[in-house]
Amino acid sequence: MSLATCDHVICVSHMSKENTVLRARFPDPWSVSVIPNAMDATKFHPKTVGPTAAGWSGDGNQKVLNVVTISRLVYRRGIDLLADIIPRVCEKFPQVRFVIGGDGPKRITLEEMREKYALQERVILLGRIDHDQVPRFLHQGSIYVNTSLTEAFCISIIEAAAVGLLVVSTRVGGIPEVLPPDMMRLAEPDARSLQQCLETAIQDVLRGDDRLLAPTLSHARVREMYSWTNVAERTEAVYNRAMLNPMPSVRDLLLSAYSHCGMFSRLLMIVLLLLDFIGMSVCEFFLPASALRQSDIVEKGDSSSSSSTAHKRRLKSNGYRKLKG
């Protein structure tokens, strides 16, 4: 209902734009722009060269490959999928360990799975992680897995790619638009497909596949694609274009609300717009816009500035006399 009277809308992915246009019944799809989220890549340094960069940790000859993920542990994040595939992957790859950050009502599902399959040493639940600690957390892994069931844009996968992790994710929403194929492996949102995709990624990392990007190259790509400067410039261009549109009248807003909403929403929107119009009319009656002249504001500002300058001069003069005395 609130989108019916918008001049322009910004979505973070083309899938999000498609859903917005269809649900809000926009007459002009060109009034919806796609601008992705941005991130500060300087806070996510690429992993260093060596065993740590390859995703290994451990002592002596017994090494561990960490698969990491961080998210709110809720249903729409696909935590049930994650709990389903972890025991199978751990059974096939004894050197793999899962490190999970985040908290939520689905944490109990992971804890029950860990107890059932005796994976206390191979499934690490770290709980809530502060955002300034996320880069350090990501540096522990070599593969980042995202199991979301719905997502317009997933900022966590570009943070993982920025430090050089290979990303494995479900193919939902706008996620396929976020990273190119050589930086992310996609699976259908079901346990079998996700397990196969993750196992293939683990095998590629274990044998050091030449197709895997170096952490520095992955970081450079993310920094170029999702810089705040680029996103801010594109957003400013959209705002400038929207401000060129003429200000709609109350009649135009009423007609727009009536044609884009259902029966109940139409009545509610019309009542709200009429109340806004009445309030603005009352304000205009007691304090007309014509009375607020720019010259009055400038004169008040100049007088306050002059009085402030005079006050400073008096203080300076008094201080000089005190010093002289």
PDB file of C-alpha atoms in Angstrom:
ATOM      1  CA  MET A   1       0.000   0.000   0.000  1.00  0.00           C
ATOM      2  CA  SER A   2       2.790   2.430   0.840  1.00  0.00           C
ATOM      3  CA  LEU A   3       4.578   1.647  -2.441  1.00  0.00           C
ATOM      4  CA  ALA A   4       1.588   2.752  -4.504  1.00  0.00           C
ATOM      5  CA  THR A   5       2.476   6.438  -4.230  1.00  0.00           C
ATOM      6  CA  CYS A   6       6.270   6.134  -4.551  1.00  0.00           C
ATOM      7  CA  ASP A   7       8.055   8.014  -7.319  1.00  0.00           C
ATOM      8  CA  HIS A   8      10.896   5.510  -7.397  1.00  0.00           C
ATOM      9  CA  VAL A   9      11.954   2.325  -5.605  1.00  0.00           C
ATOM     10  CA  ILE A  10      15.428   0.849  -5.087  1.00  0.00           C
ATOM     11  CA  CYS A  11      15.852  -2.934  -4.792  1.00  0.00           C
ATOM     12  CA  VAL A  12      19.049  -4.820  -3.980  1.00  0.00           C
ATOM     13  CA  SER A  13      18.655  -7.491  -6.678  1.00  0.00           C
ATOM     14  CA  HIS A  14      16.771  -8.116  -9.916  1.00  0.00           C
ATOM     15  CA  MET A  15      14.798 -10.901  -8.253  1.00  0.00           C
ATOM     16  CA  SER A  16      13.725  -8.453  -5.554  1.00  0.00           C
ATOM     17  CA  LYS A  17      12.752  -5.968  -8.269  1.00  0.00           C
ATOM     18  CA  GLU A  18      10.629  -8.564 -10.034  1.00  0.00           C
ATOM     19  CA  ASN A  19       8.778  -9.436  -6.820  1.00  0.00           C
ATOM     20  CA  THR A  20       8.255  -5.758  -5.987  1.00  0.00           C
ATOM     21  CA  VAL A  21       6.893  -4.873  -9.426  1.00  0.00           C
ATOM     22  CA  LEU A  22       4.486  -7.821  -9.451  1.00  0.00           C
ATOM     23  CA  ARG A  23       3.221  -7.447  -5.899  1.00  0.00           C
ATOM     24  CA  ALA A  24       2.865  -3.658  -5.942  1.00  0.00           C
ATOM     25  CA  ARG A  25       1.541  -3.695  -9.530  1.00  0.00           C
ATOM     26  CA  PHE A  26       3.818  -0.911 -10.681  1.00  0.00           C
ATOM     27  CA  PRO A  27       2.587   0.519 -13.986  1.00  0.00           C
ATOM     28  CA  ASP A  28       6.152   1.456 -14.980  1.00  0.00           C
ATOM     29  CA  PRO A  29       8.917  -1.079 -14.176  1.00  0.00           C
ATOM     30  CA  TRP A  30      11.485   1.593 -15.067  1.00  0.00           C
ATOM     31  CA  SER A  31      10.554   3.340 -11.823  1.00  0.00           C
ATOM     32  CA  VAL A  32      12.301   0.505  -9.935  1.00  0.00           C
ATOM     33  CA  SER A  33      16.115   0.481  -9.921  1.00  0.00           C
ATOM     34  CA  VAL A  34      18.511  -2.244  -8.808  1.00  0.00           C
ATOM     35  CA  ILE A  35      21.430  -1.149  -6.622  1.00  0.00           C
ATOM     36  CA  PRO A  36      23.192  -3.804  -4.511  1.00  0.00           C
ATOM     37  CA  ASN A  37      24.266  -3.449  -0.914  1.00  0.00           C
ATOM     38  CA  ALA A  38      27.779  -2.212  -0.214  1.00  0.00           C
ATOM     39  CA  MET A  39      30.503  -3.267   2.194  1.00  0.00           C
ATOM     40  CA  ASP A  40      33.748  -1.880   3.534  1.00  0.00           C
ATOM     41  CA  ALA A  41      36.242  -4.348   2.090  1.00  0.00           C
ATOM     42  CA  THR A  42      39.118  -2.758   4.021  1.00  0.00           C
ATOM     43  CA  LYS A  43      37.822  -4.479   7.167  1.00  0.00           C
ATOM     44  CA  PHE A  44      37.962  -7.917   5.510  1.00  0.00           C
ATOM     45  CA  HIS A  45      41.588  -8.466   4.619  1.00  0.00           C
ATOM     46  CA  PRO A  46      42.406 -11.474   2.415  1.00  0.00           C
ATOM     47  CA  LYS A  47      43.885 -14.502   4.092  1.00  0.00           C
ATOM     48  CA  THR A  48      47.669 -14.751   4.113  1.00  0.00           C
ATOM     49  CA  VAL A  49      49.625 -17.135   1.918  1.00  0.00           C
ATOM     50  CA  GLY A  50      50.407 -20.526   3.410  1.00  0.00           C
ATOM     51  CA  PRO A  51      48.559 -23.309   5.276  1.00  0.00           C
ATOM     52  CA  THR A  52      46.245 -20.795   6.962  1.00  0.00           C
ATOM     53  CA  ALA A  53      45.227 -19.348   3.603  1.00  0.00           C
ATOM     54  CA  ALA A  54      44.433 -22.860   2.379  1.00  0.00           C
ATOM     55  CA  GLY A  55      41.983 -23.269   5.235  1.00  0.00           C
ATOM     56  CA  TRP A  56      43.963 -25.720   7.325  1.00  0.00           C
ATOM     57  CA  SER A  57      44.507 -25.718  11.044  1.00  0.00           C
ATOM     58  CA  GLY A  58      45.765 -28.257  13.545  1.00  0.00           C
ATOM     59  CA  ASP A  59      48.901 -29.691  15.059  1.00  0.00           C
ATOM     60  CA  GLY A  60      51.408 -32.061  13.534  1.00  0.00           C
ATOM     61  CA  ASN A  61      50.148 -34.258  10.730  1.00  0.00           C
ATOM     62  CA  GLN A  62      46.501 -34.174  11.802  1.00  0.00           C
ATOM     63  CA  LYS A  63      45.002 -31.239   9.966  1.00  0.00           C
ATOM     64  CA  VAL A  64      41.466 -29.946   9.809  1.00  0.00           C
ATOM     65  CA  LEU A  65      39.548 -28.225   7.019  1.00  0.00           C
ATOM     66  CA  ASN A  66      37.065 -25.753   8.476  1.00  0.00           C
ATOM     67  CA  VAL A  67      33.667 -25.144   6.885  1.00  0.00           C
ATOM     68  CA  VAL A  68      32.310 -21.979   8.455  1.00  0.00           C
ATOM     69  CA  THR A  69      28.968 -20.188   8.484  1.00  0.00           C
ATOM     70  CA  ILE A  70      27.516 -17.280  10.420  1.00  0.00           C
ATOM     71  CA  SER A  71      23.861 -16.303  10.488  1.00  0.00           C
ATOM     72  CA  ARG A  72      20.779 -15.958  12.610  1.00  0.00           C
ATOM     73  CA  LEU A  73      19.815 -19.530  13.538  1.00  0.00           C
ATOM     74  CA  VAL A  74      16.212 -19.435  12.325  1.00  0.00           C
ATOM     75  CA  TYR A  75      14.109 -21.510   9.923  1.00  0.00           C
ATOM     76  CA  ARG A  76      14.416 -19.247   6.869  1.00  0.00           C
ATOM     77  CA  ARG A  77      18.208 -19.499   7.112  1.00  0.00           C
ATOM     78  CA  GLY A  78      17.928 -23.209   6.344  1.00  0.00           C
ATOM     79  CA  ILE A  79      19.347 -24.448   9.643  1.00  0.00           C
ATOM     80  CA  ASP A  80      17.382 -27.696   9.260  1.00  0.00           C
ATOM     81  CA  LEU A  81      19.171 -28.283   5.950  1.00  0.00           C
ATOM     82  CA  LEU A  82      22.515 -27.620   7.624  1.00  0.00           C
ATOM     83  CA  ALA A  83      21.732 -30.040  10.463  1.00  0.00           C
ATOM     84  CA  ASP A  84      20.744 -32.670   7.901  1.00  0.00           C
ATOM     85  CA  ILE A  85      23.934 -32.586   5.813  1.00  0.00           C
ATOM     86  CA  ILE A  86      26.562 -32.145   8.558  1.00  0.00           C
ATOM     87  CA  PRO A  87      26.576 -35.811   9.799  1.00  0.00           C
ATOM     88  CA  ARG A  88      26.859 -37.150   6.225  1.00  0.00           C
ATOM     89  CA  VAL A  89      29.691 -34.815   5.284  1.00  0.00           C
ATOM     90  CA  CYS A  90      31.550 -35.561   8.526  1.00  0.00           C
ATOM     91  CA  GLU A  91      31.224 -39.288   7.890  1.00  0.00           C
ATOM     92  CA  LYS A  92      32.700 -38.989   4.397  1.00  0.00           C
ATOM     93  CA  PHE A  93      35.454 -36.478   5.268  1.00  0.00           C
ATOM     94  CA  PRO A  94      37.017 -37.145   8.685  1.00  0.00           C
ATOM     95  CA  GLN A  95      39.255 -34.080   8.360  1.00  0.00           C
ATOM     96  CA  VAL A  96      36.316 -31.641   8.007  1.00  0.00           C
ATOM     97  CA  ARG A  97      35.068 -29.549  10.917  1.00  0.00           C
ATOM     98  CA  PHE A  98      32.063 -27.185  10.980  1.00  0.00           C
ATOM     99  CA  VAL A  99      32.386 -23.881  12.836  1.00  0.00           C
ATOM    100  CA  ILE A 100      29.048 -22.075  13.244  1.00  0.00           C
ATOM    101  CA  GLY A 101      28.552 -18.536  14.471  1.00  0.00           C
ATOM    102  CA  GLY A 102      25.252 -16.968  15.437  1.00  0.00           C
ATOM    103  CA  ASP A 103      22.342 -17.659  17.736  1.00  0.00           C
ATOM    104  CA  GLY A 104      18.607 -18.182  17.524  1.00  0.00           C
ATOM    105  CA  PRO A 105      15.744 -20.594  18.194  1.00  0.00           C
ATOM    106  CA  LYS A 106      17.152 -23.222  15.792  1.00  0.00           C
ATOM    107  CA  ARG A 107      20.337 -23.625  17.816  1.00  0.00           C
ATOM    108  CA  ILE A 108      18.651 -26.477  19.669  1.00  0.00           C
ATOM    109  CA  THR A 109      18.353 -28.354  16.342  1.00  0.00           C
ATOM    110  CA  LEU A 110      22.118 -28.199  15.850  1.00  0.00           C
ATOM    111  CA  GLU A 111      22.795 -29.181  19.448  1.00  0.00           C
ATOM    112  CA  GLU A 112      20.516 -32.223  19.173  1.00  0.00           C
ATOM    113  CA  MET A 113      22.204 -33.281  15.922  1.00  0.00           C
ATOM    114  CA  ARG A 114      25.628 -32.903  17.521  1.00  0.00           C
ATOM    115  CA  GLU A 115      24.633 -35.038  20.506  1.00  0.00           C
ATOM    116  CA  LYS A 116      22.930 -37.694  18.390  1.00  0.00           C
ATOM    117  CA  TYR A 117      25.961 -38.275  16.159  1.00  0.00           C
ATOM    118  CA  ALA A 118      28.629 -37.581  18.818  1.00  0.00           C
ATOM    119  CA  LEU A 119      30.137 -34.687  16.836  1.00  0.00           C
ATOM    120  CA  GLN A 120      31.056 -32.458  19.778  1.00  0.00           C
ATOM    121  CA  GLU A 121      34.638 -32.145  18.521  1.00  0.00           C
ATOM    122  CA  ARG A 122      33.668 -31.520  14.907  1.00  0.00           C
ATOM    123  CA  VAL A 123      30.716 -29.138  15.195  1.00  0.00           C
ATOM    124  CA  ILE A 124      31.663 -25.975  17.046  1.00  0.00           C
ATOM    125  CA  LEU A 125      28.824 -23.624  18.050  1.00  0.00           C
ATOM    126  CA  LEU A 126      30.294 -20.247  18.937  1.00  0.00           C
ATOM    127  CA  GLY A 127      27.055 -18.354  19.563  1.00  0.00           C
ATOM    128  CA  ARG A 128      26.652 -14.673  18.824  1.00  0.00           C
ATOM    129  CA  ILE A 129      29.658 -12.976  17.199  1.00  0.00           C
ATOM    130  CA  ASP A 130      30.119  -9.202  17.203  1.00  0.00           C
ATOM    131  CA  HIS A 131      30.464  -7.680  13.754  1.00  0.00           C
ATOM    132  CA  ASP A 132      33.986  -6.424  14.392  1.00  0.00           C
ATOM    133  CA  GLN A 133      34.995 -10.035  15.113  1.00  0.00           C
ATOM    134  CA  VAL A 134      33.493 -11.442  11.893  1.00  0.00           C
ATOM    135  CA  PRO A 135      36.691 -11.048   9.793  1.00  0.00           C
ATOM    136  CA  ARG A 136      38.694 -12.951  12.382  1.00  0.00           C
ATOM    137  CA  PHE A 137      36.027 -15.657  12.460  1.00  0.00           C
ATOM    138  CA  LEU A 138      36.020 -16.017   8.659  1.00  0.00           C
ATOM    139  CA  HIS A 139      39.813 -16.359   8.579  1.00  0.00           C
ATOM    140  CA  GLN A 140      39.438 -19.704  10.377  1.00  0.00           C
ATOM    141  CA  GLY A 141      37.820 -21.374   7.378  1.00  0.00           C
ATOM    142  CA  SER A 142      38.374 -22.253   3.755  1.00  0.00           C
ATOM    143  CA  ILE A 143      34.741 -22.815   2.718  1.00  0.00           C
ATOM    144  CA  TYR A 144      31.722 -20.730   3.637  1.00  0.00           C
ATOM    145  CA  VAL A 145      28.317 -22.411   3.441  1.00  0.00           C
ATOM    146  CA  ASN A 146      25.014 -20.531   3.230  1.00  0.00           C
ATOM    147  CA  THR A 147      21.783 -22.537   3.507  1.00  0.00           C
ATOM    148  CA  SER A 148      19.170 -19.754   3.279  1.00  0.00           C
ATOM    149  CA  LEU A 149      15.705 -20.674   1.999  1.00  0.00           C
ATOM    150  CA  THR A 150      14.905 -17.123   0.916  1.00  0.00           C
ATOM    151  CA  GLU A 151      17.186 -14.134   0.423  1.00  0.00           C
ATOM    152  CA  ALA A 152      17.022 -10.891  -1.542  1.00  0.00           C
ATOM    153  CA  PHE A 153      20.740 -10.240  -1.071  1.00  0.00           C
ATOM    154  CA  CYS A 154      23.164 -12.050   1.225  1.00  0.00           C
ATOM    155  CA  ILE A 155      25.837  -9.718   2.613  1.00  0.00           C
ATOM    156  CA  SER A 156      27.574 -12.536   4.514  1.00  0.00           C
ATOM    157  CA  ILE A 157      28.679 -14.341   1.339  1.00  0.00           C
ATOM    158  CA  ILE A 158      30.453 -11.282  -0.054  1.00  0.00           C
ATOM    159  CA  GLU A 159      32.173 -10.816   3.309  1.00  0.00           C
ATOM    160  CA  ALA A 160      33.342 -14.428   3.092  1.00  0.00           C
ATOM    161  CA  ALA A 161      34.506 -13.940  -0.501  1.00  0.00           C
ATOM    162  CA  ALA A 162      36.352 -10.773   0.533  1.00  0.00           C
ATOM    163  CA  VAL A 163      38.660 -12.789   2.801  1.00  0.00           C
ATOM    164  CA  GLY A 164      39.168 -15.446   0.115  1.00  0.00           C
ATOM    165  CA  LEU A 165      36.749 -18.240   1.084  1.00  0.00           C
ATOM    166  CA  LEU A 166      35.073 -20.451  -1.489  1.00  0.00           C
ATOM    167  CA  VAL A 167      31.310 -19.942  -1.102  1.00  0.00           C
ATOM    168  CA  VAL A 168      28.720 -22.721  -1.263  1.00  0.00           C
ATOM    169  CA  SER A 169      25.126 -21.486  -1.217  1.00  0.00           C
ATOM    170  CA  THR A 170      21.556 -22.401  -2.001  1.00  0.00           C
ATOM    171  CA  ARG A 171      20.187 -21.063  -5.280  1.00  0.00           C
ATOM    172  CA  VAL A 172      17.385 -18.856  -3.909  1.00  0.00           C
ATOM    173  CA  GLY A 173      16.223 -15.275  -4.384  1.00  0.00           C
ATOM    174  CA  GLY A 174      18.875 -12.836  -5.507  1.00  0.00           C
ATOM    175  CA  ILE A 175      21.861 -14.919  -4.356  1.00  0.00           C
ATOM    176  CA  PRO A 176      22.863 -16.093  -7.877  1.00  0.00           C
ATOM    177  CA  GLU A 177      23.364 -12.420  -8.803  1.00  0.00           C
ATOM    178  CA  VAL A 178      25.781 -11.663  -5.949  1.00  0.00           C
ATOM    179  CA  LEU A 179      28.978 -13.471  -7.019  1.00  0.00           C
ATOM    180  CA  PRO A 180      30.306 -14.934 -10.297  1.00  0.00           C
ATOM    181  CA  PRO A 181      30.425 -18.741 -10.768  1.00  0.00           C
ATOM    182  CA  ASP A 182      34.168 -19.038 -10.114  1.00  0.00           C
ATOM    183  CA  MET A 183      33.679 -17.592  -6.617  1.00  0.00           C
ATOM    184  CA  MET A 184      30.499 -19.404  -5.584  1.00  0.00           C
ATOM    185  CA  ARG A 185      29.016 -22.882  -6.011  1.00  0.00           C
ATOM    186  CA  LEU A 186      25.214 -23.035  -6.099  1.00  0.00           C
ATOM    187  CA  ALA A 187      22.908 -25.858  -5.021  1.00  0.00           C
ATOM    188  CA  GLU A 188      19.162 -26.339  -4.924  1.00  0.00           C
ATOM    189  CA  PRO A 189      17.575 -25.766  -1.492  1.00  0.00           C
ATOM    190  CA  ASP A 190      17.371 -29.455  -0.607  1.00  0.00           C
ATOM    191  CA  ALA A 191      19.678 -31.636   1.460  1.00  0.00           C
ATOM    192  CA  ARG A 192      20.879 -33.936  -1.336  1.00  0.00           C
ATOM    193  CA  SER A 193      21.841 -31.158  -3.761  1.00  0.00           C
ATOM    194  CA  LEU A 194      23.494 -29.090  -1.034  1.00  0.00           C
ATOM    195  CA  GLN A 195      25.471 -32.074   0.241  1.00  0.00           C
ATOM    196  CA  GLN A 196      26.783 -32.921  -3.233  1.00  0.00           C
ATOM    197  CA  CYS A 197      27.770 -29.318  -3.896  1.00  0.00           C
ATOM    198  CA  LEU A 198      29.575 -28.998  -0.562  1.00  0.00           C
ATOM    199  CA  GLU A 199      31.393 -32.309  -1.012  1.00  0.00           C
ATOM    200  CA  THR A 200      32.625 -31.234  -4.448  1.00  0.00           C
ATOM    201  CA  ALA A 201      33.897 -27.961  -2.990  1.00  0.00           C
ATOM    202  CA  ILE A 202      35.688 -29.828  -0.184  1.00  0.00           C
ATOM    203  CA  GLN A 203      37.384 -32.134  -2.682  1.00  0.00           C
ATOM    204  CA  ASP A 204      38.526 -29.168  -4.783  1.00  0.00           C
ATOM    205  CA  VAL A 205      40.043 -27.459  -1.740  1.00  0.00           C
ATOM    206  CA  LEU A 206      41.732 -30.665  -0.532  1.00  0.00           C
ATOM    207  CA  ARG A 207      43.493 -31.271  -3.845  1.00  0.00           C
ATOM    208  CA  GLY A 208      44.232 -27.566  -4.426  1.00  0.00           C
ATOM    209  CA  ASP A 209      42.240 -27.183  -7.628  1.00  0.00           C
ATOM    210  CA  ASP A 210      43.774 -24.612  -9.999  1.00  0.00           C
ATOM    211  CA  ARG A 211      40.335 -23.068 -10.613  1.00  0.00           C
ATOM    212  CA  LEU A 212      40.173 -21.778  -7.044  1.00  0.00           C
ATOM    213  CA  LEU A 213      40.855 -18.048  -6.837  1.00  0.00           C
ATOM    214  CA  ALA A 214      43.689 -16.710  -4.708  1.00  0.00           C
ATOM    215  CA  PRO A 215      42.403 -14.808  -1.632  1.00  0.00           C
ATOM    216  CA  THR A 216      43.957 -11.554  -2.861  1.00  0.00           C
ATOM    217  CA  LEU A 217      42.184 -11.797  -6.236  1.00  0.00           C
ATOM    218  CA  SER A 218      38.862 -12.653  -4.617  1.00  0.00           C
ATOM    219  CA  HIS A 219      39.239  -9.690  -2.267  1.00  0.00           C
ATOM    220  CA  ALA A 220      40.051  -7.318  -5.132  1.00  0.00           C
ATOM    221  CA  ARG A 221      36.941  -8.383  -7.027  1.00  0.00           C
ATOM    222  CA  VAL A 222      34.621  -7.853  -4.068  1.00  0.00           C
ATOM    223  CA  ARG A 223      36.203  -4.495  -3.287  1.00  0.00           C
ATOM    224  CA  GLU A 224      35.547  -3.332  -6.853  1.00  0.00           C
ATOM    225  CA  MET A 225      31.994  -4.694  -7.150  1.00  0.00           C
ATOM    226  CA  TYR A 226      30.599  -3.530  -3.798  1.00  0.00           C
ATOM    227  CA  SER A 227      32.407  -0.324  -2.879  1.00  0.00           C
ATOM    228  CA  TRP A 228      30.471   2.344  -0.973  1.00  0.00           C
ATOM    229  CA  THR A 229      31.603   4.985  -3.475  1.00  0.00           C
ATOM    230  CA  ASN A 230      30.030   3.158  -6.410  1.00  0.00           C
ATOM    231  CA  VAL A 231      26.786   2.400  -4.567  1.00  0.00           C
ATOM    232  CA  ALA A 232      26.499   5.977  -3.241  1.00  0.00           C
ATOM    233  CA  GLU A 233      26.943   7.475  -6.712  1.00  0.00           C
ATOM    234  CA  ARG A 234      24.267   5.224  -8.188  1.00  0.00           C
ATOM    235  CA  THR A 235      21.883   5.985  -5.326  1.00  0.00           C
ATOM    236  CA  GLU A 236      22.447   9.727  -5.722  1.00  0.00           C
ATOM    237  CA  ALA A 237      21.662   9.471  -9.444  1.00  0.00           C
ATOM    238  CA  VAL A 238      18.339   7.745  -8.665  1.00  0.00           C
ATOM    239  CA  TYR A 239      17.399  10.422  -6.107  1.00  0.00           C
ATOM    240  CA  ASN A 240      18.257  13.223  -8.540  1.00  0.00           C
ATOM    241  CA  ARG A 241      16.122  11.630 -11.232  1.00  0.00           C
ATOM    242  CA  ALA A 242      13.199  11.113  -8.842  1.00  0.00           C
ATOM    243  CA  MET A 243      13.330  14.742  -7.704  1.00  0.00           C
ATOM    244  CA  LEU A 244      12.724  15.892 -11.298  1.00  0.00           C
ATOM    245  CA  ASN A 245       9.215  14.459 -11.144  1.00  0.00           C
ATOM    246  CA  PRO A 246       6.467  17.023 -10.445  1.00  0.00           C
ATOM    247  CA  MET A 247       4.985  17.051  -6.951  1.00  0.00           C
ATOM    248  CA  PRO A 248       1.735  15.045  -7.092  1.00  0.00           C
ATOM    249  CA  SER A 249      -1.493  16.666  -5.948  1.00  0.00           C
ATOM    250  CA  VAL A 250      -3.765  15.199  -3.305  1.00  0.00           C
ATOM    251  CA  ARG A 251      -6.091  14.068  -6.074  1.00  0.00           C
ATOM    252  CA  ASP A 252      -3.248  12.201  -7.804  1.00  0.00           C
ATOM    253  CA  LEU A 253      -2.294  10.462  -4.560  1.00  0.00           C
ATOM    254  CA  LEU A 254      -5.894   9.439  -3.921  1.00  0.00           C
ATOM    255  CA  LEU A 255      -6.270   8.026  -7.425  1.00  0.00           C
ATOM    256  CA  SER A 256      -2.957   6.180  -7.173  1.00  0.00           C
ATOM    257  CA  ALA A 257      -3.877   4.673  -3.809  1.00  0.00           C
ATOM    258  CA  TYR A 258      -7.328   3.696  -5.079  1.00  0.00           C
ATOM    259  CA  SER A 259      -6.068   1.953  -8.221  1.00  0.00           C
ATOM    260  CA  HIS A 260      -3.192   0.014  -6.616  1.00  0.00           C
ATOM    261  CA  CYS A 261      -4.792  -1.321  -3.432  1.00  0.00           C
ATOM    262  CA  GLY A 262      -7.511  -3.742  -2.381  1.00  0.00           C
ATOM    263  CA  MET A 263     -10.885  -2.595  -1.098  1.00  0.00           C
ATOM    264  CA  PHE A 264      -9.951  -2.345   2.583  1.00  0.00           C
ATOM    265  CA  SER A 265      -6.524  -0.914   1.815  1.00  0.00           C
ATOM    266  CA  ARG A 266      -8.098   1.640  -0.522  1.00  0.00           C
ATOM    267  CA  LEU A 267     -10.375   2.964   2.193  1.00  0.00           C
ATOM    268  CA  LEU A 268      -7.547   3.042   4.738  1.00  0.00           C
ATOM    269  CA  MET A 269      -5.181   4.841   2.366  1.00  0.00           C
ATOM    270  CA  ILE A 270      -7.818   7.427   1.422  1.00  0.00           C
ATOM    271  CA  VAL A 271      -8.618   8.130   5.094  1.00  0.00           C
ATOM    272  CA  LEU A 272      -4.923   8.569   5.918  1.00  0.00           C
ATOM    273  CA  LEU A 273      -4.350  10.891   2.970  1.00  0.00           C
ATOM    274  CA  LEU A 274      -7.401  12.986   3.881  1.00  0.00           C
ATOM    275  CA  LEU A 275      -6.179  13.283   7.478  1.00  0.00           C
ATOM    276  CA  ASP A 276      -2.754  14.394   6.215  1.00  0.00           C
ATOM    277  CA  PHE A 277      -4.411  16.956   3.940  1.00  0.00           C
ATOM    278  CA  ILE A 278      -6.528  18.321   6.794  1.00  0.00           C
ATOM    279  CA  GLY A 279      -3.468  18.605   9.039  1.00  0.00           C
ATOM    280  CA  MET A 280      -1.501  20.445   6.363  1.00  0.00           C
ATOM    281  CA  SER A 281      -4.433  22.804   5.770  1.00  0.00           C
ATOM    282  CA  VAL A 282      -4.618  23.663   9.473  1.00  0.00           C
ATOM    283  CA  CYS A 283      -0.867  24.359   9.555  1.00  0.00           C
ATOM    284  CA  GLU A 284      -1.176  26.527   6.447  1.00  0.00           C
ATOM    285  CA  PHE A 285      -4.024  28.534   8.044  1.00  0.00           C
ATOM    286  CA  PHE A 286      -2.140  29.347  11.262  1.00  0.00           C
ATOM    287  CA  LEU A 287       1.346  29.608   9.722  1.00  0.00           C
ATOM    288  CA  PRO A 288       1.185  30.261   5.961  1.00  0.00           C
ATOM    289  CA  ALA A 289       4.155  29.200   3.893  1.00  0.00           C
ATOM    290  CA  SER A 290       4.287  32.685   2.378  1.00  0.00           C
ATOM    291  CA  ALA A 291       5.061  34.104   5.823  1.00  0.00           C
ATOM    292  CA  LEU A 292       8.261  32.080   6.050  1.00  0.00           C
ATOM    293  CA  ARG A 293      10.388  34.297   3.839  1.00  0.00           C
ATOM    294  CA  GLN A 294      13.979  33.380   3.224  1.00  0.00           C
ATOM    295  CA  SER A 295      14.981  36.993   3.923  1.00  0.00           C
ATOM    296  CA  ASP A 296      13.578  36.745   7.453  1.00  0.00           C
ATOM    297  CA  ILE A 297      15.606  33.620   8.107  1.00  0.00           C
ATOM    298  CA  VAL A 298      18.773  35.247   6.737  1.00  0.00           C
ATOM    299  CA  GLU A 299      18.187  38.421   8.796  1.00  0.00           C
ATOM    300  CA  LYS A 300      17.674  36.378  11.966  1.00  0.00           C
ATOM    301  CA  GLY A 301      20.822  34.433  11.209  1.00  0.00           C
ATOM    302  CA  ASP A 302      22.800  37.620  10.562  1.00  0.00           C
ATOM    303  CA  SER A 303      21.523  39.267  13.751  1.00  0.00           C
ATOM    304  CA  SER A 304      22.380  36.231  15.850  1.00  0.00           C
ATOM    305  CA  SER A 305      25.799  36.103  14.232  1.00  0.00           C
ATOM    306  CA  SER A 306      26.342  39.826  14.884  1.00  0.00           C
ATOM    307  CA  SER A 307      25.298  39.530  18.515  1.00  0.00           C
ATOM    308  CA  SER A 308      27.590  36.538  18.933  1.00  0.00           C
ATOM    309  CA  THR A 309      30.496  38.498  17.414  1.00  0.00           C
ATOM    310  CA  ALA A 310      29.799  41.476  19.688  1.00  0.00           C
ATOM    311  CA  HIS A 311      29.670  39.170  22.696  1.00  0.00           C
ATOM    312  CA  LYS A 312      33.051  37.680  21.784  1.00  0.00           C
ATOM    313  CA  ARG A 313      34.516  41.180  21.421  1.00  0.00           C
ATOM    314  CA  ARG A 314      33.254  42.142  24.881  1.00  0.00           C
ATOM    315  CA  LEU A 315      34.766  39.031  26.400  1.00  0.00           C
ATOM    316  CA  LYS A 316      38.058  39.703  24.651  1.00  0.00           C
ATOM    317  CA  SER A 317      38.045  43.311  25.802  1.00  0.00           C
ATOM    318  CA  ASN A 318      37.277  42.353  29.417  1.00  0.00           C
ATOM    319  CA  GLY A 319      40.012  39.751  29.348  1.00  0.00           C
ATOM    320  CA  TYR A 320      42.501  42.293  27.986  1.00  0.00           C
ATOM    321  CA  ARG A 321      41.602  44.772  30.762  1.00  0.00           C
ATOM    322  CA  LYS A 322      42.036  42.050  33.394  1.00  0.00           C
ATOM    323  CA  LEU A 323      45.429  41.124  32.011  1.00  0.00           C
ATOM    324  CA  LYS A 324      46.427  44.776  31.836  1.00  0.00           C
ATOM    325  CA  GLY A 325      45.300  45.366  35.406  1.00  0.00           C
TER     326      GLY A 325
END
